[in-house]
Amino acid sequence: MAKLLYKTTSHTTKHEQQLIYDHFLYCVKTESPHKVLERFNYLLIKGTGYEDKRVRIALENIVDAANAESEFPLFFNRCCHIIVNRWQMQPNLKIEIVELVGLIERSLPPGGVVSRSARKLRQLVKNFQTTEHYVNLQRLARLIDGSLEPSNRRHRRIEIVSNSV
């Protein structure tokens, strides 16, 4: 029975990941960048207060899955790139990519939240910050920020985090 449960959990996680990908794809196509950033922040950074219960529960299941440590970096990176790819096609929205990376950079520490899933999510986001995926997002943000006219640049400097321990 345990093997069957594990396989079901893995399959369900893929389905739930797709649900969240589709959700962000819809949001980035239909909502303002400010609203998309707000959604990203509440769902994937804070881990609390997200208004869409179905999406929130899907994320909790992803975070609580047995393979969360290994699967989360790719899942989180894809969520970021669903947004980034859409905004890169629109020159006036490229600066929002810098803001997205800033949200990840300023992510909250795992402590200070009651929910076990939210604590684990925050830890997984902190772990994501040690991946090459994150370094690549930071490089993109720095490239975009450096290519903008000084009046449009973010005053916040994006730090490249070293992967070495």
mmCIF file of N, CA, C and O in Angstrom, residues 21 23-24 59 63 80 82 104 115 134 140 142 158:
data_model
loop_
_atom_site.group_PDB
_atom_site.id
_atom_site.type_symbol
_atom_site.label_atom_id
_atom_site.label_comp_id
_atom_site.label_asym_id
_atom_site.label_seq_id
_atom_site.Cartn_x
_atom_site.Cartn_y
_atom_site.Cartn_z
ATOM 1 N N TYR A 21 1.200 26.040 -12.886
ATOM 2 C CA TYR A 21 1.764 26.620 -14.111
ATOM 3 C C TYR A 21 0.652 27.276 -14.937
ATOM 4 O O TYR A 21 0.795 28.407 -15.412
ATOM 5 N N HIS A 23 -2.198 28.320 -13.903
ATOM 6 C CA HIS A 23 -2.710 29.471 -13.162
ATOM 7 C C HIS A 23 -1.844 30.708 -13.421
ATOM 8 O O HIS A 23 -2.367 31.777 -13.739
ATOM 9 N N PHE A 24 -0.531 30.552 -13.311
ATOM 10 C CA PHE A 24 0.351 31.698 -13.555
ATOM 11 C C PHE A 24 0.330 32.128 -15.020
ATOM 12 O O PHE A 24 0.400 33.321 -15.315
ATOM 13 N N LEU A 59 -0.296 23.852 -4.040
ATOM 14 C CA LEU A 59 1.057 24.182 -3.611
ATOM 15 C C LEU A 59 1.403 23.466 -2.305
ATOM 16 O O LEU A 59 2.510 22.949 -2.148
ATOM 17 N N VAL A 63 4.626 21.064 -1.753
ATOM 18 C CA VAL A 63 5.604 21.333 -0.697
ATOM 19 C C VAL A 63 5.691 20.165 0.288
ATOM 20 O O VAL A 63 6.776 19.834 0.768
ATOM 21 N N CYS A 80 8.748 30.892 -12.260
ATOM 22 C CA CYS A 80 9.403 32.175 -12.549
ATOM 23 C C CYS A 80 9.468 32.417 -14.055
ATOM 24 O O CYS A 80 9.151 33.516 -14.527
ATOM 25 N N ILE A 82 7.659 31.211 -16.491
ATOM 26 C CA ILE A 82 6.356 31.450 -17.122
ATOM 27 C C ILE A 82 6.094 32.958 -17.137
ATOM 28 O O ILE A 82 5.654 33.521 -18.134
ATOM 29 N N ILE A 104 12.215 37.315 -4.703
ATOM 30 C CA ILE A 104 12.884 36.072 -4.297
ATOM 31 C C ILE A 104 14.050 36.395 -3.369
ATOM 32 O O ILE A 104 14.237 35.754 -2.339
ATOM 33 N N SER A 115 1.945 27.850 10.018
ATOM 34 C CA SER A 115 1.702 26.722 9.121
ATOM 35 C C SER A 115 2.988 25.959 8.802
ATOM 36 O O SER A 115 3.989 26.535 8.387
ATOM 37 N N TYR A 134 18.670 30.125 -9.786
ATOM 38 C CA TYR A 134 18.537 31.444 -9.158
ATOM 39 C C TYR A 134 19.619 32.399 -9.652
ATOM 40 O O TYR A 134 19.349 33.556 -9.968
ATOM 41 N N LEU A 140 20.030 37.670 -15.320
ATOM 42 C CA LEU A 140 19.060 38.262 -16.245
ATOM 43 C C LEU A 140 18.561 39.596 -15.690
ATOM 44 O O LEU A 140 18.491 40.591 -16.419
ATOM 45 N N ARG A 142 20.044 41.614 -13.597
ATOM 46 C CA ARG A 142 21.118 42.615 -13.661
ATOM 47 C C ARG A 142 21.318 43.115 -15.081
ATOM 48 O O ARG A 142 21.556 44.305 -15.303
ATOM 49 N N ILE A 158 20.871 43.970 -7.372
ATOM 50 C CA ILE A 158 20.687 42.522 -7.322
ATOM 51 C C ILE A 158 22.055 41.892 -7.047
ATOM 52 O O ILE A 158 23.001 42.088 -7.782
#
